[in-house]
JSON list of C-alpha atoms in Angstrom, two decimals:
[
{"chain": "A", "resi": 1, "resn": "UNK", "atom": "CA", "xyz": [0.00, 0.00, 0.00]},
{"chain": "A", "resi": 2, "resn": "UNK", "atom": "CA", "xyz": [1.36, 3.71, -0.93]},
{"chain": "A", "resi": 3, "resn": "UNK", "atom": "CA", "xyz": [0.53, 6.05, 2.16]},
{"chain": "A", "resi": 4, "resn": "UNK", "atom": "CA", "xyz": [1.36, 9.59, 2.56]},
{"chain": "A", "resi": 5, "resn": "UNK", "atom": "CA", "xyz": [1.73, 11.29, 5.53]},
{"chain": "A", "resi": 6, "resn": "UNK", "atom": "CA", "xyz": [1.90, 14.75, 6.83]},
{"chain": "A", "resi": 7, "resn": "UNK", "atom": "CA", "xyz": [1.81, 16.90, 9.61]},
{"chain": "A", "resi": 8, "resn": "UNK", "atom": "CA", "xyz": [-1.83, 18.58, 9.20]},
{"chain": "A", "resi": 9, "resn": "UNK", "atom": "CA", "xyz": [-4.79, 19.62, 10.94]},
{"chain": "A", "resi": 10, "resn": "UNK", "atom": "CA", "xyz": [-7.14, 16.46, 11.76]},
{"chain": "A", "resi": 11, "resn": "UNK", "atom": "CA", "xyz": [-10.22, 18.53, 10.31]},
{"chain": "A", "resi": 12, "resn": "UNK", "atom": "CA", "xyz": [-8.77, 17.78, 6.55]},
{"chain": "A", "resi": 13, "resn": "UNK", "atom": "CA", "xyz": [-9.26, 13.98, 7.38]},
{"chain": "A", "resi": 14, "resn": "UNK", "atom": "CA", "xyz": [-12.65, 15.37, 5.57]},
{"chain": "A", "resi": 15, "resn": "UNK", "atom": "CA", "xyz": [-10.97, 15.34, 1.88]},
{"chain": "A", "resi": 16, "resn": "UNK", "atom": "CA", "xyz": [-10.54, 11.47, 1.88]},
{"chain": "A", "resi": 17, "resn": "UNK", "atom": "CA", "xyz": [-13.17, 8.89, 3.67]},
{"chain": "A", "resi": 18, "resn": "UNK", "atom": "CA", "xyz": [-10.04, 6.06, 3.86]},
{"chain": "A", "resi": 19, "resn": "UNK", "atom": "CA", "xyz": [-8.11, 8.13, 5.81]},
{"chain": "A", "resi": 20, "resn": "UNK", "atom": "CA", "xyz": [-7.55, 8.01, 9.64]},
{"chain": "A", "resi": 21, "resn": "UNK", "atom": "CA", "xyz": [-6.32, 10.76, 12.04]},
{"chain": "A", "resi": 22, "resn": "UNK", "atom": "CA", "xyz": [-4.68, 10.20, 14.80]},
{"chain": "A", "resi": 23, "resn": "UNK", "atom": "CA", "xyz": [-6.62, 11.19, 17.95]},
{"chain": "A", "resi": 24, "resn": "UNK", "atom": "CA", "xyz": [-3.53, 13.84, 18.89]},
{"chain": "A", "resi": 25, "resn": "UNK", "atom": "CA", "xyz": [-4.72, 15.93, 15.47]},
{"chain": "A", "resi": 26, "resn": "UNK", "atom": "CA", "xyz": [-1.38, 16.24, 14.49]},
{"chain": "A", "resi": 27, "resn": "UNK", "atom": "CA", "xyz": [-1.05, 13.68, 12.04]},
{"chain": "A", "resi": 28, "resn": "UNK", "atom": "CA", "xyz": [-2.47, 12.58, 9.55]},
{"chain": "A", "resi": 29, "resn": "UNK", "atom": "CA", "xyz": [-2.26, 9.07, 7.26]},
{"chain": "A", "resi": 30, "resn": "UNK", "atom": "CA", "xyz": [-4.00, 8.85, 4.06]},
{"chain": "A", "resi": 31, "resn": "UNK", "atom": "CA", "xyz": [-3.80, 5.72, 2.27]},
{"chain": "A", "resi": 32, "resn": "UNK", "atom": "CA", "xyz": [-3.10, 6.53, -1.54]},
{"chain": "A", "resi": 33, "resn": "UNK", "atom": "CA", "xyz": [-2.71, 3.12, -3.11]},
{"chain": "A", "resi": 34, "resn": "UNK", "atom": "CA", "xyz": [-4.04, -0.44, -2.23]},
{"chain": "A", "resi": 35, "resn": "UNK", "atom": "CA", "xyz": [-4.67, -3.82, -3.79]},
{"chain": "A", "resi": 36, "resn": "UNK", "atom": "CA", "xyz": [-7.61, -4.26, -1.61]},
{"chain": "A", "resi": 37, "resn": "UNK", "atom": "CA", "xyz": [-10.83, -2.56, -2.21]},
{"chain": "A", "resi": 38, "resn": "UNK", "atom": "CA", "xyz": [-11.90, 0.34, 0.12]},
{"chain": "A", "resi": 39, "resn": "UNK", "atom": "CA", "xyz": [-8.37, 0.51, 1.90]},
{"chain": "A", "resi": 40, "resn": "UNK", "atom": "CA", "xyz": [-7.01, 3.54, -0.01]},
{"chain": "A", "resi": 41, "resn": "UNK", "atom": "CA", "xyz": [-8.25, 6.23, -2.51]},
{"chain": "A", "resi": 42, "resn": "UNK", "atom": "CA", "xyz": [-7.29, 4.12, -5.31]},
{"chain": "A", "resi": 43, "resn": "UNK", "atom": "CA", "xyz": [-7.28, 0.32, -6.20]},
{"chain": "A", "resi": 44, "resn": "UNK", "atom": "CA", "xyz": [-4.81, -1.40, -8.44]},
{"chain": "A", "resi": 45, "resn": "UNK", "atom": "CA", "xyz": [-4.74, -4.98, -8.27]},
{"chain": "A", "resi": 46, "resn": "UNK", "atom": "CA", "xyz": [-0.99, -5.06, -9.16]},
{"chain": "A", "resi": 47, "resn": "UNK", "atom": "CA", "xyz": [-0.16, -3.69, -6.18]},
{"chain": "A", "resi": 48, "resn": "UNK", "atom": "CA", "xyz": [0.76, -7.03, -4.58]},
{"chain": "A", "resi": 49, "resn": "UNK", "atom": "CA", "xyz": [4.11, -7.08, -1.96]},
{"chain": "A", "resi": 50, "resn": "UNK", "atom": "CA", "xyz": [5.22, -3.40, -3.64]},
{"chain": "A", "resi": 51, "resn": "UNK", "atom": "CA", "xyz": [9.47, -3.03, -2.41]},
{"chain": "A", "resi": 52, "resn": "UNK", "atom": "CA", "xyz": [10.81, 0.09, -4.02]},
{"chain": "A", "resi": 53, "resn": "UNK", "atom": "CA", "xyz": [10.26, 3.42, -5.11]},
{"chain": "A", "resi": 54, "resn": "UNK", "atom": "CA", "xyz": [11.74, 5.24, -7.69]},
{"chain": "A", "resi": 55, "resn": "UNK", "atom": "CA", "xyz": [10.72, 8.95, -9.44]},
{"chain": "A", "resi": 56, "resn": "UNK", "atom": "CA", "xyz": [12.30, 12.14, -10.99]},
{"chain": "A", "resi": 57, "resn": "UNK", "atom": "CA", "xyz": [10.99, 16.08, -11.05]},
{"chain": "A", "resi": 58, "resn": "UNK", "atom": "CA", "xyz": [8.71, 14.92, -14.39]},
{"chain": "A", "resi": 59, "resn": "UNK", "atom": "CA", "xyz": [8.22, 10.91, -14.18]},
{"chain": "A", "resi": 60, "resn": "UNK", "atom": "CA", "xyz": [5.20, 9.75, -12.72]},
{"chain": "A", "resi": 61, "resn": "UNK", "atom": "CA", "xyz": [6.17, 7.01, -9.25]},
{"chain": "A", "resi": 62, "resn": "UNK", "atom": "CA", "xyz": [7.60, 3.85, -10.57]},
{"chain": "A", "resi": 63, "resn": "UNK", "atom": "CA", "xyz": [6.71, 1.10, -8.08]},
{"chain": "A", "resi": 64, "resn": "UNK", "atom": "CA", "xyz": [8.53, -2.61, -7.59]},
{"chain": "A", "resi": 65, "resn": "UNK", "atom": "CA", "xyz": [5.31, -5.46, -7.08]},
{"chain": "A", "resi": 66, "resn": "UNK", "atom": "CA", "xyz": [7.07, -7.81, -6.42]},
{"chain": "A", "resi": 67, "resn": "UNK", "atom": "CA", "xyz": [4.14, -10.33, -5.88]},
{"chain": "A", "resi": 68, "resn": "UNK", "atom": "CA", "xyz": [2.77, -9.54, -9.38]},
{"chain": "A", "resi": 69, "resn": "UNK", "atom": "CA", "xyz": [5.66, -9.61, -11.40]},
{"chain": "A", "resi": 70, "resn": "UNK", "atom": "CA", "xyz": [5.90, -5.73, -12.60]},
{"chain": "A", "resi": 71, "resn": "UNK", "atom": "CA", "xyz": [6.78, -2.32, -11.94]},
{"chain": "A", "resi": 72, "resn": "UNK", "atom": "CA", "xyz": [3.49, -0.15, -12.15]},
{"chain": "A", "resi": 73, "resn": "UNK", "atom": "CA", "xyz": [3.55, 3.65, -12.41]},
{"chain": "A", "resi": 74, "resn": "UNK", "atom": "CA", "xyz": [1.59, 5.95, -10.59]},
{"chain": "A", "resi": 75, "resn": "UNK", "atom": "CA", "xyz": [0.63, 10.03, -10.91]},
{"chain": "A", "resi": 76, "resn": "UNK", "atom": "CA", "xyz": [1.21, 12.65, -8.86]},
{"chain": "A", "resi": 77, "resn": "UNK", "atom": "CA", "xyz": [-1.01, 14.76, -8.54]},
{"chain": "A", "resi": 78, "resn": "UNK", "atom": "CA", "xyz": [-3.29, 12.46, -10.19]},
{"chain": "A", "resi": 79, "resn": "UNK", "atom": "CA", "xyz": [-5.98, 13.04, -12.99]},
{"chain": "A", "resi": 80, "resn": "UNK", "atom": "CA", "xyz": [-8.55, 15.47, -12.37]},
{"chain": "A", "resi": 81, "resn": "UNK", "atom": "CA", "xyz": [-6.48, 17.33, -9.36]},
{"chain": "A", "resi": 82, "resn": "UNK", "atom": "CA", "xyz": [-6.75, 13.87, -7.13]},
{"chain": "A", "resi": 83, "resn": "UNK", "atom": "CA", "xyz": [-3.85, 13.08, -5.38]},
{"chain": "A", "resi": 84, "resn": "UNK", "atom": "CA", "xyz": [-2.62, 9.58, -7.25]},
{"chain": "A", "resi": 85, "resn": "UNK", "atom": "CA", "xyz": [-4.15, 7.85, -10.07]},
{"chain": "A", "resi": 86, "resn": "UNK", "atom": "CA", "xyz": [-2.61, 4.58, -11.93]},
{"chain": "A", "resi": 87, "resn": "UNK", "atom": "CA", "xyz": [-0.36, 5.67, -15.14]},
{"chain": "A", "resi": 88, "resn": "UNK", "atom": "CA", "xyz": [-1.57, 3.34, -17.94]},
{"chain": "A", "resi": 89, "resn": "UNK", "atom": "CA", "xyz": [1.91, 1.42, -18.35]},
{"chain": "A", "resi": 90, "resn": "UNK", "atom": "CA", "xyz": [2.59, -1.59, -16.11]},
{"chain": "A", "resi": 91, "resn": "UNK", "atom": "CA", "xyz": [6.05, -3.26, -17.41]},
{"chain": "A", "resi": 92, "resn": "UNK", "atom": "CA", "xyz": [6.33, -6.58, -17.09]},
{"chain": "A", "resi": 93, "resn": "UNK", "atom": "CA", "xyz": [9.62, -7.92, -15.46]},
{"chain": "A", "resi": 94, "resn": "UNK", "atom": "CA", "xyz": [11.24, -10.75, -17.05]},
{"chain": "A", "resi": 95, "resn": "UNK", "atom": "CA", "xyz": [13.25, -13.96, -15.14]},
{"chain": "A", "resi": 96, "resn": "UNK", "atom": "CA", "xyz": [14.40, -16.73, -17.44]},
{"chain": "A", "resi": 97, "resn": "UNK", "atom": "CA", "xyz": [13.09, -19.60, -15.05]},
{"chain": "A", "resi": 98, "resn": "UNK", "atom": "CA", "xyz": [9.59, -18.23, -14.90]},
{"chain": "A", "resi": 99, "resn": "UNK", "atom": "CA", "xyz": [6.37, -17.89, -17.05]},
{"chain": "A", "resi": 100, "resn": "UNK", "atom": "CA", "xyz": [4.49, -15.89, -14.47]},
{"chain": "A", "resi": 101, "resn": "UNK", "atom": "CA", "xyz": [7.57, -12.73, -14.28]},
{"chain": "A", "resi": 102, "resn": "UNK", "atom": "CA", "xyz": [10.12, -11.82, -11.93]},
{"chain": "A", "resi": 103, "resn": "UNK", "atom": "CA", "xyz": [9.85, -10.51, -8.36]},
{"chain": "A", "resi": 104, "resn": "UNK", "atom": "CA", "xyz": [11.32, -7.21, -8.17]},
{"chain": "A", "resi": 105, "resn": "UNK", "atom": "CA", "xyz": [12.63, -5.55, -5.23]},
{"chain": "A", "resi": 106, "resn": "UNK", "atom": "CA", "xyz": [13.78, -2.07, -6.60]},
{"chain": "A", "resi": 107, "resn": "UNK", "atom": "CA", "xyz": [13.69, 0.27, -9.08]},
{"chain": "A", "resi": 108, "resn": "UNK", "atom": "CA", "xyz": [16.47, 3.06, -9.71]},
{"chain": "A", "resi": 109, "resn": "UNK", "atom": "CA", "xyz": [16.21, 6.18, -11.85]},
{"chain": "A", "resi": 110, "resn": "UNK", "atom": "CA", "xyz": [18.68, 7.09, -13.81]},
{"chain": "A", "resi": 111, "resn": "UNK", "atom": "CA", "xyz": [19.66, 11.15, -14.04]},
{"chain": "A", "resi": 112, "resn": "UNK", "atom": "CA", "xyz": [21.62, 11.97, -16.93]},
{"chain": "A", "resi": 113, "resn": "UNK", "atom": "CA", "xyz": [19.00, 9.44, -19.43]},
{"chain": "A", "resi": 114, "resn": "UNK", "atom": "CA", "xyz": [22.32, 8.48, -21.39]},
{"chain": "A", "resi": 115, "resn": "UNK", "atom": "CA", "xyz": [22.98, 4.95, -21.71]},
{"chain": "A", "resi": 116, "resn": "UNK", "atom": "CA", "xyz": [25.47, 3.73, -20.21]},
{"chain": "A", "resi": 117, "resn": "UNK", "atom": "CA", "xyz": [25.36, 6.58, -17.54]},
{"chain": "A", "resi": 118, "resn": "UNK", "atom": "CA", "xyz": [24.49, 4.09, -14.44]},
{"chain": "A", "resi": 119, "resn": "UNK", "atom": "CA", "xyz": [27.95, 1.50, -14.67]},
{"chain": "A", "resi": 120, "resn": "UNK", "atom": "CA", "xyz": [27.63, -1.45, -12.50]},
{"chain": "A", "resi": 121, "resn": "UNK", "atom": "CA", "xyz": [31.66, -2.12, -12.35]},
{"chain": "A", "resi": 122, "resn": "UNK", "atom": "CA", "xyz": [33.59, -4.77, -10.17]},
{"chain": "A", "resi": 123, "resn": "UNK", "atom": "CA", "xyz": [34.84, -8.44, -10.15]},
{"chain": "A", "resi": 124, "resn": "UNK", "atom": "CA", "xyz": [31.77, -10.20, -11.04]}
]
């Protein structure tokens, strides 16, 4: 599940049903993304066992599910001014002893967009 949370008022618990306050009123978890229905203020069934988190100033979240077998992207600020909503492309991540796809546990972003930018160098 992607949560957000911030230090806010407990009256703007009001802009999102799935969200809780904390009885304190200082802060404030709203549940973004969830594979289960009614959790969060979206539902995307890919989200299954998510491990990393990658983005830059103009690309949309790339997430790591690694129970489905994909990295799925999410928007921020979402259509229609919401906070998150699911970016059409899911990629599919590839393992050669497996029909089903990997299990990803990261993504990374690379800066410069030049091949060959991000070496991986040592003895293996």
């Amino acid at each position: 599940m992607l949560a957000a949370i911030g230090l806010t008022p407990a009256a703007a618990a009001a802009n999102f049903s799935p969200a809780k306050a904390a009885t304190s009123g200082t802060v404030l978890q709203t549940n973004l993304v969830s594979d289960l229905p009614g959790v969060a203020a979206v539902t995307d069934g890919n989200l299954v066992n998510p491990w990393g988190i990658s983005e830059s100033a103009t690309s949309p979240f790339w997430i790591s599910d690694n129970g489905a077998g994909l990295a799925t992207l999410y928007n921020v600020p979402g259509a229609g001014n919401t906070p998150v909503s699911i970016n059409p492309l899911a990629v599919s991540i590839p393992t050669p002893v497996s029909v089903t796809g990997g299990t990803p546990t990261g993504t990374v972003f690379n800066p410069s967009g030049t091949a060959g930018a991000f070496p991986i160098t040592g003895p293996d």
